[in-house]
Coordinates of C-alpha atoms in Angstrom, one line a residue:
M17 CA 216.5 172.3 267.9
E18 CA 219.2 174.5 266.3
N19 CA 218.3 175.7 262.9
G20 CA 215.8 172.6 262.2
V21 CA 218.0 170.0 263.4
A22 CA 217.4 168.1 267.0
V23 CA 220.2 168.3 269.7
G24 CA 220.7 165.9 272.4
G25 CA 223.2 164.2 274.5
L26 CA 224.6 160.8 274.9
G27 CA 222.7 158.2 276.9
R28 CA 222.8 155.0 279.0
F29 CA 225.2 153.0 277.2
A30 CA 227.5 156.5 277.2
R31 CA 227.6 156.6 281.0
R32 CA 227.9 153.2 281.8
V33 CA 231.5 152.9 279.6
W34 CA 232.6 155.9 280.5
G35 CA 232.6 155.1 284.4
E36 CA 234.0 151.7 283.3
L37 CA 236.8 153.9 281.3
G38 CA 237.1 156.1 284.4
G39 CA 236.0 159.2 282.8
E40 CA 235.0 162.0 284.6
P41 CA 231.4 162.6 284.8
G42 CA 231.1 165.5 283.6
L43 CA 233.2 165.4 280.3
L44 CA 229.8 163.4 279.0
E45 CA 228.0 166.8 279.4
R46 CA 230.5 168.1 276.4
V47 CA 228.7 166.0 274.0
A48 CA 226.1 166.3 271.9
V49 CA 224.1 164.7 268.9
D50 CA 222.8 166.5 265.9
G51 CA 219.8 164.9 264.4
E52 CA 218.4 161.0 264.9
V53 CA 220.1 158.2 264.0
A54 CA 218.6 156.4 261.3
L55 CA 218.9 152.8 262.6
P56 CA 215.0 151.7 262.8
S57 CA 214.8 149.0 265.1
G58 CA 212.4 147.6 267.9
L59 CA 215.5 148.1 270.5
A60 CA 217.4 151.3 271.4
V61 CA 220.3 150.3 268.6
G62 CA 220.3 154.1 267.5
E63 CA 221.3 155.2 271.2
L64 CA 223.5 152.1 271.5
A65 CA 225.2 153.6 268.1
A66 CA 225.3 157.5 268.8
D67 CA 226.6 156.8 272.2
S68 CA 229.3 154.5 270.7
V69 CA 230.8 157.2 268.4
G70 CA 230.2 159.6 271.0
V71 CA 232.0 158.0 274.2
A72 CA 234.9 157.2 270.9
S73 CA 235.0 160.5 269.9
L74 CA 235.4 162.5 273.4
A75 CA 238.1 159.8 274.7
A76 CA 239.9 161.4 271.6
N77 CA 239.0 165.2 272.8
R78 CA 240.2 164.0 276.0
V79 CA 244.0 162.7 274.8
L80 CA 244.0 165.9 273.2
A81 CA 244.0 168.2 276.4
V82 CA 246.1 165.4 278.6
R83 CA 248.9 166.0 275.8
E84 CA 248.6 170.0 275.4
R85 CA 247.6 171.1 279.0
G86 CA 248.6 167.9 281.2
T87 CA 245.0 168.3 282.5
V88 CA 241.5 166.8 280.7
D89 CA 240.2 170.6 281.8
G90 CA 240.2 171.9 278.4
A91 CA 239.0 168.7 277.0
A92 CA 236.7 170.5 273.6
A93 CA 233.1 169.8 273.2
V94 CA 232.2 167.4 270.7
R95 CA 229.1 167.4 268.2
I96 CA 228.3 164.3 266.8
A97 CA 226.5 164.1 263.5
A98 CA 223.8 161.3 263.9
G99 CA 223.4 161.4 259.8
R100 CA 227.7 160.1 259.7
V101 CA 226.9 157.5 262.5
T102 CA 224.0 156.2 260.1
G103 CA 226.0 156.2 257.3
S104 CA 229.0 154.9 258.8
Y105 CA 226.9 151.7 260.6
R106 CA 225.2 150.9 257.2
S107 CA 229.0 151.2 255.4
E108 CA 228.3 148.1 254.0
R109 CA 225.9 149.5 251.8
L110 CA 227.5 152.6 251.0
F111 CA 230.2 151.0 249.9
R112 CA 231.6 150.9 246.0
W113 CA 234.9 149.9 244.6
N114 CA 235.0 150.9 240.7
G115 CA 231.9 151.9 241.0
R116 CA 230.6 148.5 241.7
A117 CA 228.5 147.8 244.9
P118 CA 230.2 143.9 246.9
E119 CA 228.0 141.4 247.6
I120 CA 227.9 141.0 251.0
W121 CA 226.7 137.5 251.7
G122 CA 227.9 134.6 250.8
G123 CA 225.5 132.3 249.4
L124 CA 225.7 129.6 251.9
S125 CA 225.1 132.8 254.6
G126 CA 221.8 133.2 256.3
F127 CA 218.8 131.8 258.3
W128 CA 217.6 128.4 257.9
E129 CA 214.8 126.3 259.4
A130 CA 215.7 123.1 260.7
G131 CA 213.5 120.5 262.3
D132 CA 213.2 122.0 265.3
G133 CA 213.7 126.1 265.1
W134 CA 216.1 127.8 263.1
V135 CA 220.0 128.4 262.6
R136 CA 222.2 131.3 261.4
T137 CA 225.4 130.5 259.6
H138 CA 228.2 132.2 258.8
A139 CA 230.1 131.5 255.1
N140 CA 231.3 134.4 253.7
Y141 CA 235.0 133.1 253.9
P142 CA 235.6 130.2 251.3
H143 CA 237.0 128.2 254.4
H144 CA 233.8 128.1 256.7
A145 CA 232.0 127.5 253.6
R146 CA 233.9 123.7 253.0
R147 CA 233.7 123.4 256.6
L148 CA 229.8 123.9 256.8
R149 CA 229.6 121.5 253.3
A150 CA 231.6 118.7 255.1
V151 CA 229.2 119.4 258.3
L152 CA 226.4 118.4 256.4
G153 CA 227.6 115.6 254.5
L154 CA 227.4 117.6 251.3
D155 CA 229.8 117.8 247.9
G156 CA 232.2 120.7 247.3
D157 CA 229.8 122.5 244.8
A158 CA 226.4 122.0 246.9
G159 CA 224.7 125.2 247.1
P160 CA 221.8 126.8 249.0
D161 CA 219.4 124.3 248.1
Q162 CA 221.0 121.4 249.4
V163 CA 222.3 123.5 252.7
R164 CA 218.5 124.1 253.1
R165 CA 217.5 120.6 253.0
A166 CA 220.5 119.3 254.9
V167 CA 219.3 121.7 257.8
A168 CA 215.9 120.9 257.7
E169 CA 216.8 117.6 258.9
W170 CA 219.0 118.2 261.7
G171 CA 217.6 120.0 265.5
A172 CA 219.0 123.7 265.7
L173 CA 221.1 122.6 268.8
D174 CA 222.7 119.9 267.1
V175 CA 223.7 121.4 263.9
E176 CA 225.2 124.1 266.2
E177 CA 227.2 121.6 268.5
A178 CA 228.8 120.0 265.6
A179 CA 229.4 123.2 263.4
A180 CA 231.5 124.5 266.5
A181 CA 233.5 121.0 266.7
A182 CA 234.3 121.3 263.2
G183 CA 235.3 124.6 262.7
A184 CA 232.5 126.3 261.0
V185 CA 230.1 128.7 262.3
V186 CA 226.4 128.5 263.2
G187 CA 224.1 129.7 265.6
A188 CA 220.8 127.8 267.1
V189 CA 218.4 131.2 267.0
R190 CA 217.2 131.5 270.7
D191 CA 214.9 134.0 272.5
A192 CA 216.6 136.4 275.2
G193 CA 215.4 134.3 277.7
A194 CA 216.7 130.6 276.7
W195 CA 219.6 133.3 275.8
R196 CA 220.1 133.9 279.6
R197 CA 219.8 131.0 280.9
H198 CA 222.7 129.5 278.4
P199 CA 225.9 128.8 280.7
Q200 CA 228.1 131.5 278.2
A201 CA 225.1 133.9 278.8
R202 CA 225.3 133.5 282.4
A203 CA 229.6 133.2 283.1
I204 CA 229.8 137.2 281.2
A205 CA 226.1 138.7 282.9
G206 CA 228.4 140.8 285.2
R207 CA 231.1 141.4 283.4
P208 CA 231.7 145.3 282.3
L209 CA 230.6 146.5 278.7
V210 CA 233.8 147.6 278.3
A211 CA 236.7 145.5 280.6
V212 CA 240.2 147.4 281.2
R213 CA 242.8 146.1 283.6
R214 CA 246.4 146.9 284.4
L215 CA 249.3 144.6 282.9
G216 CA 252.4 144.8 285.4
S217 CA 254.4 147.7 286.4
A218 CA 256.1 149.9 283.5
P219 CA 257.3 153.7 283.8
P220 CA 255.6 156.0 281.7
R221 CA 256.0 156.0 278.4
R222 CA 256.6 159.4 277.1
W223 CA 253.6 160.9 274.4
P224 CA 255.6 161.1 270.9
A225 CA 256.1 164.8 269.7
R226 CA 252.9 166.3 269.4
G227 CA 251.1 166.8 266.6
R228 CA 247.4 168.3 265.3
L229 CA 245.8 165.2 266.0
P230 CA 245.6 163.1 269.0
L231 CA 247.4 160.6 268.2
D232 CA 250.2 161.9 266.2
G233 CA 253.0 159.2 266.6
I234 CA 251.3 157.1 268.4
R235 CA 251.9 153.5 266.4
V236 CA 249.2 150.8 266.5
L237 CA 250.0 146.9 265.2
D238 CA 246.5 145.5 264.1
L239 CA 245.7 141.9 264.3
T240 CA 242.0 141.9 263.9
R241 CA 240.2 141.0 260.9
V242 CA 236.5 141.4 259.7
I243 CA 234.5 144.5 261.4
A244 CA 234.8 144.9 265.0
G245 CA 238.8 144.9 265.6
P246 CA 239.0 146.8 262.0
V247 CA 236.6 149.5 263.5
A248 CA 238.8 150.1 266.1
T249 CA 241.7 150.6 264.4
R250 CA 240.3 152.6 261.9
D251 CA 239.1 154.7 264.5
L252 CA 242.4 155.0 265.9
A253 CA 244.2 155.8 262.6
F254 CA 241.9 158.6 261.9
A255 CA 242.8 160.0 265.4
G256 CA 246.5 160.2 264.4
A257 CA 248.0 156.8 264.5
D258 CA 250.0 154.7 262.9
V259 CA 248.3 151.7 262.2
L260 CA 250.0 148.6 260.2
R261 CA 248.0 146.2 260.0
I262 CA 249.2 142.4 259.7
D263 CA 247.3 139.0 258.2
D264 CA 248.3 136.2 257.8
P265 CA 249.4 135.1 254.1
R266 CA 247.5 132.6 254.0
L267 CA 244.0 133.8 254.7
P268 CA 243.0 136.7 252.4
E269 CA 240.7 139.0 253.3
I270 CA 237.3 139.1 251.6
G271 CA 239.0 142.6 249.3
W272 CA 235.7 144.7 249.5
Q273 CA 235.2 144.1 253.6
H274 CA 239.1 145.1 253.8
L275 CA 239.0 148.4 252.0
D276 CA 235.5 149.1 253.9
T277 CA 237.5 149.3 257.4
G278 CA 241.3 150.0 255.8
Q279 CA 240.9 153.8 255.4
G280 CA 244.1 155.1 256.5
K281 CA 246.0 152.0 257.6
R282 CA 248.7 150.4 256.0
S283 CA 248.4 146.4 255.5
A284 CA 250.6 143.7 255.5
T285 CA 251.6 140.1 255.3
L286 CA 253.4 138.2 258.1
D287 CA 253.8 134.0 258.1
L288 CA 254.4 134.2 262.3
R289 CA 255.0 130.3 262.1
S290 CA 258.0 131.0 260.2
P291 CA 261.8 132.2 261.7
A292 CA 261.5 135.3 259.6
G293 CA 257.9 135.9 260.1
A294 CA 258.4 136.2 264.0
A295 CA 261.7 137.5 263.8
D296 CA 259.5 140.4 261.7
L297 CA 257.2 140.2 264.4
R298 CA 259.2 141.3 267.6
E299 CA 260.5 144.2 265.6
L300 CA 257.2 145.5 264.8
L301 CA 256.0 145.0 268.6
A302 CA 259.2 146.3 269.9
A303 CA 258.4 149.7 268.5
A304 CA 254.5 149.2 269.0
D305 CA 252.4 151.6 271.4
V306 CA 249.4 149.5 271.1
V307 CA 248.8 145.6 270.1
V308 CA 244.9 145.1 268.7
T309 CA 243.7 141.6 268.6
G310 CA 240.5 140.7 267.0
Y311 CA 241.2 136.4 266.8
R312 CA 239.6 133.8 269.1
P313 CA 240.8 135.0 272.8
G314 CA 244.0 132.3 272.9
S315 CA 244.3 131.6 269.4
L316 CA 247.5 134.1 268.9
D317 CA 249.1 133.2 272.2
R318 CA 251.9 130.8 270.7
Y319 CA 253.1 133.7 268.9
G320 CA 253.7 135.6 272.1
L321 CA 250.5 137.9 271.6
A322 CA 248.9 136.7 275.4
P323 CA 248.9 140.3 277.1
E324 CA 250.3 139.3 279.9
D325 CA 253.4 137.9 277.5
L326 CA 252.9 141.3 275.7
A327 CA 253.2 143.3 279.3
E328 CA 256.0 141.5 280.5
R329 CA 258.2 141.5 276.9
Y330 CA 258.0 145.0 275.8
P331 CA 256.6 146.7 279.6
G332 CA 254.3 150.1 278.9
I333 CA 252.7 148.7 275.8
V334 CA 248.5 149.3 275.6
V335 CA 246.7 145.7 274.4
G336 CA 242.5 146.0 272.9
Q337 CA 240.7 142.3 272.1
V338 CA 237.9 141.6 270.8
S339 CA 235.9 138.5 270.6
A340 CA 232.3 137.6 269.5
W341 CA 231.9 135.4 273.1
D342 CA 234.3 137.4 275.6
T343 CA 237.4 135.6 277.3
V344 CA 235.4 133.8 279.8
G345 CA 233.2 131.2 279.9
P346 CA 232.9 127.5 277.6
W347 CA 232.2 129.5 274.4
R348 CA 235.3 131.9 275.0
D349 CA 237.1 130.7 272.3
R350 CA 234.2 129.9 270.1
R351 CA 234.0 131.5 266.6
G352 CA 231.1 133.8 265.9
F353 CA 230.5 137.1 264.3
D354 CA 228.1 139.8 264.5
S355 CA 225.3 137.7 262.9
I356 CA 225.5 134.8 264.7
V357 CA 225.7 136.4 268.2
Q358 CA 222.3 138.2 266.7
A359 CA 220.8 135.2 266.4
V360 CA 222.0 133.2 269.8
T361 CA 221.6 136.1 272.2
G362 CA 217.4 136.6 271.6
I363 CA 218.1 139.9 268.9
A364 CA 216.9 137.7 266.0
V365 CA 214.0 136.6 267.6
A366 CA 213.0 140.3 269.1
E367 CA 213.7 142.2 265.5
S368 CA 211.2 139.2 264.0
R369 CA 208.9 141.0 261.6
D370 CA 206.1 138.3 261.4
G371 CA 207.2 136.7 264.8
R372 CA 208.3 133.6 263.4
T373 CA 210.9 134.0 261.1
P374 CA 214.0 135.3 262.3
G375 CA 215.1 139.0 261.9
A376 CA 218.5 141.6 262.2
L377 CA 219.7 144.7 263.4
P378 CA 219.4 147.6 260.3
A379 CA 223.4 147.2 260.8
Q380 CA 226.4 145.0 262.3
A381 CA 225.1 147.4 265.1
L382 CA 227.2 144.8 267.7
D383 CA 230.8 145.3 265.6
H384 CA 230.8 148.7 264.8
S385 CA 230.0 149.5 269.0
A386 CA 232.4 146.9 270.1
G387 CA 235.0 148.6 267.6
H388 CA 233.9 152.4 268.5
L389 CA 234.2 151.4 272.4
L390 CA 237.2 149.4 272.0
A391 CA 239.2 152.8 270.2
A392 CA 237.8 154.4 273.0
A393 CA 239.5 152.5 275.9
I394 CA 242.5 152.3 274.2
M395 CA 242.8 155.9 274.1
M396 CA 241.7 156.2 277.9
C397 CA 244.4 153.7 278.8
L398 CA 247.0 155.4 276.6
C399 CA 246.6 158.7 278.4
H400 CA 246.6 155.9 282.1
Q401 CA 249.9 154.7 280.8
R402 CA 251.5 158.0 280.0
T403 CA 250.1 159.7 283.8
E404 CA 250.3 156.6 286.4
G405 CA 252.6 153.7 284.0
G406 CA 251.9 150.1 283.7
G407 CA 250.7 148.0 280.9
H408 CA 247.1 148.1 280.3
A409 CA 244.8 146.0 278.7
A410 CA 240.9 146.4 277.4
S411 CA 238.7 144.1 276.0
V412 CA 235.3 144.1 274.2
A413 CA 233.6 141.4 273.0
L414 CA 229.8 141.1 270.8
A415 CA 227.7 138.9 273.1
R416 CA 228.4 141.6 276.2
V417 CA 227.5 144.7 274.1
G418 CA 224.2 142.2 272.6
Q419 CA 223.2 141.4 276.6
E420 CA 223.6 145.2 276.7
L421 CA 221.1 145.9 274.0
L422 CA 218.4 143.9 274.8
G423 CA 218.7 145.1 278.7
T424 CA 218.1 148.6 277.3
P425 CA 214.6 149.7 276.9
G426 CA 213.5 151.7 274.0
A427 CA 213.1 151.8 270.2
T428 CA 214.5 153.3 267.5
A429 CA 212.0 155.0 265.4
A430 CA 212.4 156.1 261.8
P431 CA 213.4 159.9 261.8
A432 CA 210.8 161.8 260.3
V433 CA 213.3 163.9 258.4
P434 CA 216.9 163.2 257.2
A435 CA 219.2 162.6 260.3
G436 CA 221.5 165.6 261.0
G437 CA 220.3 166.2 257.3
D438 CA 222.5 164.4 255.4
A439 CA 221.4 160.4 256.8
E440 CA 224.0 159.4 254.7
V441 CA 227.5 160.6 254.2
T442 CA 230.0 159.1 252.0
V443 CA 233.6 160.2 250.9
T444 CA 235.2 159.2 247.3
G445 CA 238.8 158.8 246.5
R446 CA 241.4 156.9 244.3
G447 CA 244.2 155.0 245.1
P448 CA 246.4 152.0 244.0
A449 CA 243.2 149.8 245.0
G450 CA 241.2 152.4 242.5
E451 CA 238.5 154.2 243.1
I452 CA 236.2 153.7 246.4
T453 CA 233.6 155.4 247.9
C454 CA 232.8 154.9 251.3
A455 CA 231.4 156.1 254.6
A456 CA 232.4 159.3 255.8
P457 CA 234.2 159.3 258.9
A458 CA 231.8 159.8 262.3
L459 CA 234.4 160.2 264.9
A460 CA 234.0 164.2 265.8
F461 CA 237.0 165.5 267.6
R462 CA 238.6 169.4 267.6
G463 CA 240.8 169.2 264.6
A464 CA 239.1 166.1 263.1
P465 CA 239.2 166.5 259.5
G466 CA 235.8 165.8 257.1
G467 CA 237.7 162.4 255.7
Y468 CA 239.9 160.1 256.0
A469 CA 244.2 159.9 255.4
W470 CA 243.4 157.7 252.2
V471 CA 240.4 155.9 251.5
G472 CA 242.0 152.1 251.5
R473 CA 244.7 150.7 250.4
P474 CA 245.0 146.6 249.5
W475 CA 245.2 143.8 251.7
G476 CA 249.1 143.2 251.7
A477 CA 250.1 146.4 249.3
D478 CA 252.7 147.2 252.7
A479 CA 256.1 146.1 254.0
P480 CA 255.9 144.5 257.3
R481 CA 257.8 147.8 259.0
W482 CA 256.7 151.2 260.5
P483 CA 257.0 154.4 258.2
G484 CA 259.9 155.9 258.7
G485 CA 261.6 152.3 259.5

């Protein structure tokens, strides 16, 4: 105890990931966690959250040491505030836009009882809601009552498969045993929690002129959506990188959701199918150090964004990928979100309060953890590239994180006192999007600021150019 606050270290998730990333075991002992993460659950989600933020923070400090001294020996100690971790993982509940709380879930998103079990739908995006209605044979203005009646006429696995074929997003609720027997679960069971690999040969790149933050001068092209990928690139921006997010102008992001993970980043749109958009993308890639993708594996390959293609055309680049189901197995190209992965892998059953109705984790913890772990992997890959050369790729899958959580014994109790003395910490700022209140940054590294460079910019507000370009 220090000043009445419990202090602990990192746990099993961190030890596994740090080993997979090639990190020095002794550095893990330099991380302390103040307080308890307030995410009550029957699973070890608090440990997962603290470990994920801790590993990303440790990786940032390692980058600082390598850039300053060329060795990890001087890597500073890390002290994580559990209250900030709690707030960050529950960020959508703290978010306010001009004083107003967002509508987090669309009316057609949620659990529905099928004829032989339960399913969960994700229909926050208008195109997914349209596809769901079409699968169920409903009119374009059908609401929750009609969906409830329609789903009750289906078998859970049948509607799951019909939705996948139509581009809608539905997951049949399974228990952990049923998921372990599924071909996709078997395909990823032996995979690393965070997979890293070298891509070809390339000379080491020079670090940019050193600044105060770990990633000062590093350029990150962000091709991600929703939560996990944007959390990863937000971490990189907070650590000093110039992050430019690129979206398809025909697929607008949900406004509040974009702002909730857009702190410190710029946002532009590009139509990659047009000659001008393709040319702009090539120009951006030529000056990028990192590319992060968050779409279904393979869906961006036709634009030259497959990791192997990027490594060949832009030697020494680092590629980060986050996906729902991983890059292998029969579901590798299937759509998925945190809530769907929870339902399918057995987490919803494990979190049931009455033994019948499915439940959910107290936060979108698979998304947030996957994001922090990917950021840690990218920072480690940047170090390896600068010392060993080559291109490097790192990937994280929500389903793999979910399996690791289910396989790690332990529960997360509700703390008797606020975590770290400030269970939910927010920052507020005003900019082109208006007044934004959001969760404070959770990463902790030497010289880390207390808040973000800016709390958010409107979706698509910036030119598709690097700063100063």
